[in-house]
PDB file of C-alpha atoms in Angstrom:
ATOM      1  CA  MET A  26     -39.631  41.562  21.305  1.00 56.00           C
ATOM      2  CA  GLY A  27     -37.871  41.582  24.641  1.00 57.00           C
ATOM      3  CA  SER A  28     -40.088  38.772  25.904  1.00 59.00           C
ATOM      4  CA  ASP A  29     -39.183  36.633  22.871  1.00 58.00           C
ATOM      5  CA  MET A  30     -35.500  36.795  23.806  1.00 57.00           C
ATOM      6  CA  ILE A  31     -36.247  35.734  27.377  1.00 59.00           C
ATOM      7  CA  LEU A  32     -38.243  32.733  26.147  1.00 53.00           C
ATOM      8  CA  ALA A  33     -35.412  31.719  23.796  1.00 54.00           C
ATOM      9  CA  ALA A  34     -32.883  31.891  26.619  1.00 54.00           C
ATOM     10  CA  GLU A  35     -35.045  29.787  28.924  1.00 56.00           C
ATOM     11  CA  SER A  36     -35.671  27.045  26.359  1.00 56.00           C
ATOM     12  CA  GLY A  37     -31.936  26.588  25.666  1.00 56.00           C
ATOM     13  CA  GLY A  38     -31.405  24.223  28.632  1.00 62.00           C
ATOM     14  CA  SER A  39     -29.278  24.644  31.707  1.00 81.00           C
ATOM     15  CA  GLY A  40     -25.988  26.470  31.479  1.00 86.00           C
ATOM     16  CA  ALA A  41     -24.235  23.830  33.606  1.00 87.00           C
ATOM     17  CA  PHE A  42     -25.030  21.109  31.052  1.00 89.00           C
ATOM     18  CA  ASN A  43     -23.596  23.206  28.222  1.00 90.00           C
ATOM     19  CA  VAL A  44     -20.380  23.859  30.159  1.00 90.00           C
ATOM     20  CA  LEU A  45     -20.088  20.167  31.006  1.00 91.00           C
ATOM     21  CA  LEU A  46     -20.549  19.254  27.341  1.00 90.00           C
ATOM     22  CA  LEU A  47     -17.864  21.741  26.283  1.00 91.00           C
ATOM     23  CA  LEU A  48     -15.413  20.177  28.764  1.00 91.00           C
ATOM     24  CA  ALA A  49     -16.297  16.583  27.811  1.00 93.00           C
ATOM     25  CA  ILE A  50     -15.486  16.932  24.090  1.00 93.00           C
ATOM     26  CA  PRO A  51     -11.777  17.783  24.565  1.00 92.00           C
ATOM     27  CA  LEU A  52     -11.445  14.963  27.126  1.00 93.00           C
ATOM     28  CA  VAL A  53     -12.870  12.455  24.650  1.00 93.00           C
ATOM     29  CA  PHE A  54     -10.446  13.657  21.975  1.00 92.00           C
ATOM     30  CA  TYR A  55      -7.539  13.368  24.419  1.00 93.00           C
ATOM     31  CA  PHE A  56      -8.320   9.818  25.539  1.00 92.00           C
ATOM     32  CA  LEU A  57      -9.312   8.466  22.113  1.00 94.00           C
ATOM     33  CA  LEU A  58      -6.823  10.221  19.808  1.00 94.00           C
ATOM     34  CA  ILE A  59      -3.975  12.128  21.405  1.00 94.00           C
ATOM     35  CA  ARG A  60      -2.958   9.797  24.256  1.00 94.00           C
ATOM     36  CA  PRO A  61      -2.771   6.546  22.197  1.00 95.00           C
ATOM     37  CA  GLN A  62      -0.874   8.307  19.415  1.00 95.00           C
ATOM     38  CA  SER A  63       1.737   9.738  21.774  1.00 95.00           C
ATOM     39  CA  LYS A  64       2.083   6.324  23.445  1.00 96.00           C
ATOM     40  CA  ARG A  65       2.765   4.671  20.050  1.00 94.00           C
ATOM     41  CA  ARG A  66       5.262   7.401  19.158  1.00 94.00           C
ATOM     42  CA  LYS A  67       7.166   6.882  22.439  1.00 95.00           C
ATOM     43  CA  GLU A  68       7.267   3.106  21.901  1.00 94.00           C
ATOM     44  CA  GLN A  69       8.539   3.596  18.335  1.00 92.00           C
ATOM     45  CA  MET A  70      11.280   5.986  19.460  1.00 91.00           C
ATOM     46  CA  GLN A  71      12.309   3.579  22.239  1.00 93.00           C
ATOM     47  CA  MET A  72      12.477   0.684  19.771  1.00 93.00           C
ATOM     48  CA  GLN A  73      14.567   2.741  17.318  1.00 89.00           C
ATOM     49  CA  ASN A  74      17.004   3.772  20.070  1.00 89.00           C
ATOM     50  CA  ASP A  75      17.405   0.182  21.342  1.00 91.00           C
ATOM     51  CA  ILE A  76      18.490  -1.261  17.969  1.00 92.00           C
ATOM     52  CA  GLN A  77      21.765  -3.193  18.184  1.00 92.00           C
ATOM     53  CA  PRO A  78      24.118  -4.359  15.390  1.00 93.00           C
ATOM     54  CA  GLY A  79      23.141  -7.776  14.064  1.00 92.00           C
ATOM     55  CA  ALA A  80      19.412  -7.207  14.551  1.00 93.00           C
ATOM     56  CA  ARG A  81      17.023  -7.972  11.671  1.00 95.00           C
ATOM     57  CA  VAL A  82      14.787  -4.968  10.899  1.00 94.00           C
ATOM     58  CA  LEU A  83      11.925  -4.055   8.573  1.00 94.00           C
ATOM     59  CA  THR A  84      12.099  -0.570   7.077  1.00 94.00           C
ATOM     60  CA  THR A  85       9.128   1.660   6.293  1.00 93.00           C
ATOM     61  CA  SER A  86       9.715   0.941   2.603  1.00 93.00           C
ATOM     62  CA  GLY A  87       9.266  -2.798   3.238  1.00 93.00           C
ATOM     63  CA  MET A  88      12.894  -3.940   3.003  1.00 93.00           C
ATOM     64  CA  ARG A  89      14.183  -6.559   5.402  1.00 94.00           C
ATOM     65  CA  ALA A  90      17.778  -5.932   6.414  1.00 94.00           C
ATOM     66  CA  THR A  91      20.427  -6.652   9.029  1.00 95.00           C
ATOM     67  CA  VAL A  92      21.908  -3.805  11.068  1.00 95.00           C
ATOM     68  CA  VAL A  93      25.665  -3.548  10.490  1.00 95.00           C
ATOM     69  CA  GLU A  94      26.563  -0.258  12.152  1.00 94.00           C
ATOM     70  CA  ILE A  95      24.802   2.432  14.196  1.00 93.00           C
ATOM     71  CA  ASP A  96      25.577   6.157  14.041  1.00 90.00           C
ATOM     72  CA  ASP A  97      24.027   9.031  15.986  1.00 86.00           C
ATOM     73  CA  ASP A  98      21.128   9.547  13.588  1.00 84.00           C
ATOM     74  CA  GLY A  99      21.511   6.704  11.107  1.00 91.00           C
ATOM     75  CA  LEU A 100      22.020   3.030  10.514  1.00 93.00           C
ATOM     76  CA  LEU A 101      24.086   1.031   8.062  1.00 94.00           C
ATOM     77  CA  LEU A 102      21.881  -1.831   6.867  1.00 95.00           C
ATOM     78  CA  GLU A 103      22.867  -4.864   4.829  1.00 95.00           C
ATOM     79  CA  ILE A 104      19.955  -5.669   2.499  1.00 93.00           C
ATOM     80  CA  ALA A 105      21.766  -8.452   0.599  1.00 93.00           C
ATOM     81  CA  ASP A 106      25.155 -10.140   0.753  1.00 92.00           C
ATOM     82  CA  GLY A 107      27.691  -7.353   0.268  1.00 91.00           C
ATOM     83  CA  VAL A 108      25.027  -4.640  -0.336  1.00 94.00           C
ATOM     84  CA  GLU A 109      25.026  -2.039   2.411  1.00 94.00           C
ATOM     85  CA  VAL A 110      22.749   0.979   2.538  1.00 94.00           C
ATOM     86  CA  ARG A 111      22.583   3.906   4.948  1.00 95.00           C
ATOM     87  CA  PHE A 112      19.172   4.749   6.478  1.00 94.00           C
ATOM     88  CA  VAL A 113      18.015   7.151   9.152  1.00 94.00           C
ATOM     89  CA  LYS A 114      16.753   5.515  12.337  1.00 91.00           C
ATOM     90  CA  GLN A 115      13.221   6.747  11.677  1.00 91.00           C
ATOM     91  CA  ALA A 116      13.085   4.515   8.580  1.00 92.00           C
ATOM     92  CA  VAL A 117      13.009   1.401  10.777  1.00 93.00           C
ATOM     93  CA  MET A 118       9.409   0.310  11.273  1.00 92.00           C
ATOM     94  CA  GLN A 119      10.043  -2.734  13.467  1.00 92.00           C
ATOM     95  CA  VAL A 120      12.693  -5.115  14.703  1.00 93.00           C
ATOM     96  CA  LEU A 121      12.065  -8.628  13.378  1.00 92.00           C
ATOM     97  CA  LYS A 122      12.527 -11.785  15.366  1.00 86.00           C
ATOM     98  CA  ASP A 123      15.057 -14.227  13.923  1.00 73.00           C
ATOM     99  CA  ASP A 124      12.383 -16.779  12.963  1.00 64.00           C
ATOM    100  CA  GLU A 125       9.986 -14.367  11.164  1.00 55.00           C
ATOM    101  CA  PRO A 126      11.734 -14.087   7.744  1.00 49.00           C
ATOM    102  CA  ASP A 127      12.220 -17.866   7.514  1.00 49.00           C
ATOM    103  CA  GLU A 128       8.534 -18.507   8.210  1.00 52.00           C
ATOM    104  CA  LEU A 129       7.510 -16.091   5.471  1.00 54.00           C
ATOM    105  CA  ASP A 130       9.913 -17.679   2.990  1.00 56.00           C
ATOM    106  CA  ASP A 131       8.638 -21.172   3.881  1.00 56.00           C
ATOM    107  CA  GLU A 132       5.027 -20.105   3.298  1.00 57.00           C
ATOM    108  CA  LEU A 133       5.926 -18.701  -0.133  1.00 55.00           C
ATOM    109  CA  GLU A 134       7.766 -21.906  -1.090  1.00 59.00           C
ATOM    110  CA  GLU A 135       4.751 -24.006  -0.046  1.00 60.00           C
ATOM    111  CA  LEU A 136       2.473 -21.917  -2.240  1.00 57.00           C
ATOM    112  CA  ASP A 137       4.856 -22.261  -5.199  1.00 57.00           C
ATOM    113  CA  GLU A 138       5.131 -26.041  -4.765  1.00 59.00           C
ATOM    114  CA  ASP A 139       1.379 -26.614  -4.492  1.00 55.00           C
ATOM    115  CA  GLY A 140       0.524 -24.937  -7.765  1.00 51.00           C
ATOM    116  CA  ASP A 141      -3.004 -26.330  -7.433  1.00 51.00           C
ATOM    117  CA  GLU A 142      -4.435 -23.188  -5.919  1.00 51.00           C
ATOM    118  CA  GLN A 143      -6.342 -21.118  -8.429  1.00 52.00           C
ATOM    119  CA  ASP A 144      -7.949 -17.769  -8.002  1.00 53.00           C
ATOM    120  CA  ASP A 145     -11.715 -18.080  -7.491  1.00 58.00           C
ATOM    121  CA  ASP A 146     -12.195 -14.731  -9.195  1.00 64.00           C
ATOM    122  CA  ALA A 147     -10.449 -15.846 -12.392  1.00 60.00           C
ATOM    123  CA  VAL A 148     -12.314 -15.045 -15.597  1.00 65.00           C
ATOM    124  CA  ASP A 149     -12.172 -17.158 -18.742  1.00 62.00           C
ATOM    125  CA  LEU A 150     -11.768 -14.739 -21.656  1.00 63.00           C
ATOM    126  CA  SER A 151     -11.890 -17.281 -24.464  1.00 61.00           C
ATOM    127  CA  LYS A 152     -14.823 -17.011 -26.868  1.00 63.00           C
ATOM    128  CA  ASP A 153     -16.683 -20.243 -27.639  1.00 66.00           C
ATOM    129  CA  GLY A 154     -13.666 -22.290 -26.562  1.00 59.00           C
ATOM    130  CA  ALA A 155     -11.624 -20.902 -29.497  1.00 61.00           C
ATOM    131  CA  GLU A 156      -7.934 -20.409 -29.098  1.00 61.00           C
ATOM    132  CA  VAL A 157      -6.620 -16.888 -29.627  1.00 59.00           C
ATOM    133  CA  ASP A 158      -3.123 -16.090 -30.911  1.00 62.00           C
ATOM    134  CA  LEU A 159      -1.994 -12.698 -29.637  1.00 63.00           C
ATOM    135  CA  SER A 160       1.539 -12.772 -30.997  1.00 64.00           C
ATOM    136  CA  LYS A 161       2.681 -10.150 -33.505  1.00 70.00           C
ATOM    137  CA  ASP A 162       3.944 -12.703 -35.991  1.00 63.00           C
ATOM    138  CA  GLY A 163       0.870 -14.936 -35.859  1.00 53.00           C
ATOM    139  CA  ASP A 164       0.092 -17.529 -38.505  1.00 51.00           C
ATOM    140  CA  ALA A 165      -0.722 -15.842 -41.849  1.00 52.00           C
ATOM    141  CA  ARG A 166      -3.339 -18.499 -42.667  1.00 49.00           C
ATOM    142  CA  ALA A 167      -5.189 -17.722 -39.441  1.00 48.00           C
ATOM    143  CA  GLU A 168      -5.380 -14.067 -40.478  1.00 48.00           C
ATOM    144  CA  ASP A 169      -6.714 -14.964 -43.944  1.00 50.00           C
ATOM    145  CA  THR A 170      -9.430 -17.200 -42.576  1.00 51.00           C
ATOM    146  CA  ALA A 171     -10.456 -14.779 -39.847  1.00 51.00           C
ATOM    147  CA  ALA A 172     -14.042 -13.673 -40.161  1.00 52.00           C
ATOM    148  CA  ASP A 173     -16.123 -11.144 -38.299  1.00 52.00           C
ATOM    149  CA  GLU A 174     -19.532 -11.819 -36.746  1.00 55.00           C
ATOM    150  CA  ASP A 175     -21.346 -11.690 -40.146  1.00 57.00           C
ATOM    151  CA  GLY A 176     -19.158 -14.435 -41.606  1.00 60.00           C
ATOM    152  CA  GLU A 177     -17.373 -12.015 -43.956  1.00 60.00           C
ATOM    153  CA  PRO A 178     -13.588 -11.852 -44.065  1.00 58.00           C
ATOM    154  CA  ALA A 179     -12.229  -9.401 -41.542  1.00 58.00           C
ATOM    155  CA  SER A 180     -10.612  -6.299 -42.992  1.00 59.00           C
ATOM    156  CA  GLU A 181      -7.069  -5.574 -42.036  1.00 58.00           C
ATOM    157  CA  PRO A 182      -5.185  -2.310 -42.024  1.00 57.00           C
ATOM    158  CA  LYS A 183      -3.027  -1.813 -45.114  1.00 59.00           C
ATOM    159  CA  GLY A 184      -0.147  -0.125 -43.323  1.00 59.00           C
ATOM    160  CA  LYS A 185       0.473   3.167 -41.650  1.00 62.00           C
ATOM    161  CA  THR A 186      -1.452   6.166 -42.865  1.00 60.00           C
ATOM    162  CA  LYS A 187      -0.244   9.700 -42.462  1.00 59.00           C
ATOM    163  CA  VAL A 188      -2.885  12.143 -41.340  1.00 55.00           C
ATOM    164  CA  LYS A 189      -2.507  15.840 -41.890  1.00 59.00           C
ATOM    165  CA  ALA A 190      -3.900  18.099 -39.211  1.00 61.00           C
ATOM    166  CA  ALA A 191      -6.675  20.352 -40.388  1.00 58.00           C
ATOM    167  CA  ASP A 192      -6.271  24.089 -40.223  1.00 63.00           C
ATOM    168  CA  LYS A 193      -8.139  25.878 -37.472  1.00 63.00           C
ATOM    169  CA  PRO A 194     -11.258  27.585 -38.722  1.00 64.00           C
ATOM    170  CA  SER A 195     -11.004  31.343 -38.554  1.00 65.00           C
ATOM    171  CA  ALA A 196     -13.486  33.077 -36.345  1.00 58.00           C
TER     172      ALA A 196
END
């Protein structure tokens, strides 16, 4: 039994390789995860501290606003004419350039004007080219002439029915 343990220890590989592997894993985590994340956090904090009144910003909730006033830990943002809201500085995701909102609005207007663009994934839900009336007060004649697949007149509900709950069976 003692010789089995010696053989197992010898077949495990060199101890130096194992130590090197144990040191390499934390270094990989540091350079791939921790360092880039801390760099992004520092850049975000610097950007939030450099905000000046009059700057256009995008909040983490997706609102575009103009900075009106800056406090120690918060901002007063104008989201529409005469509508001012107080946010914490951490709610600012990025500072927008002056030309960014106009470009986005222009792109939306172009899409609205074209109107020719259709979704390629659109599905036609009509059956045999028949027109379907989904309104509540549909034509009464259309309801009378409605037929199911067998050609028989479709049955319609006769009004609301009250249902009484059954008693629980005793065990």
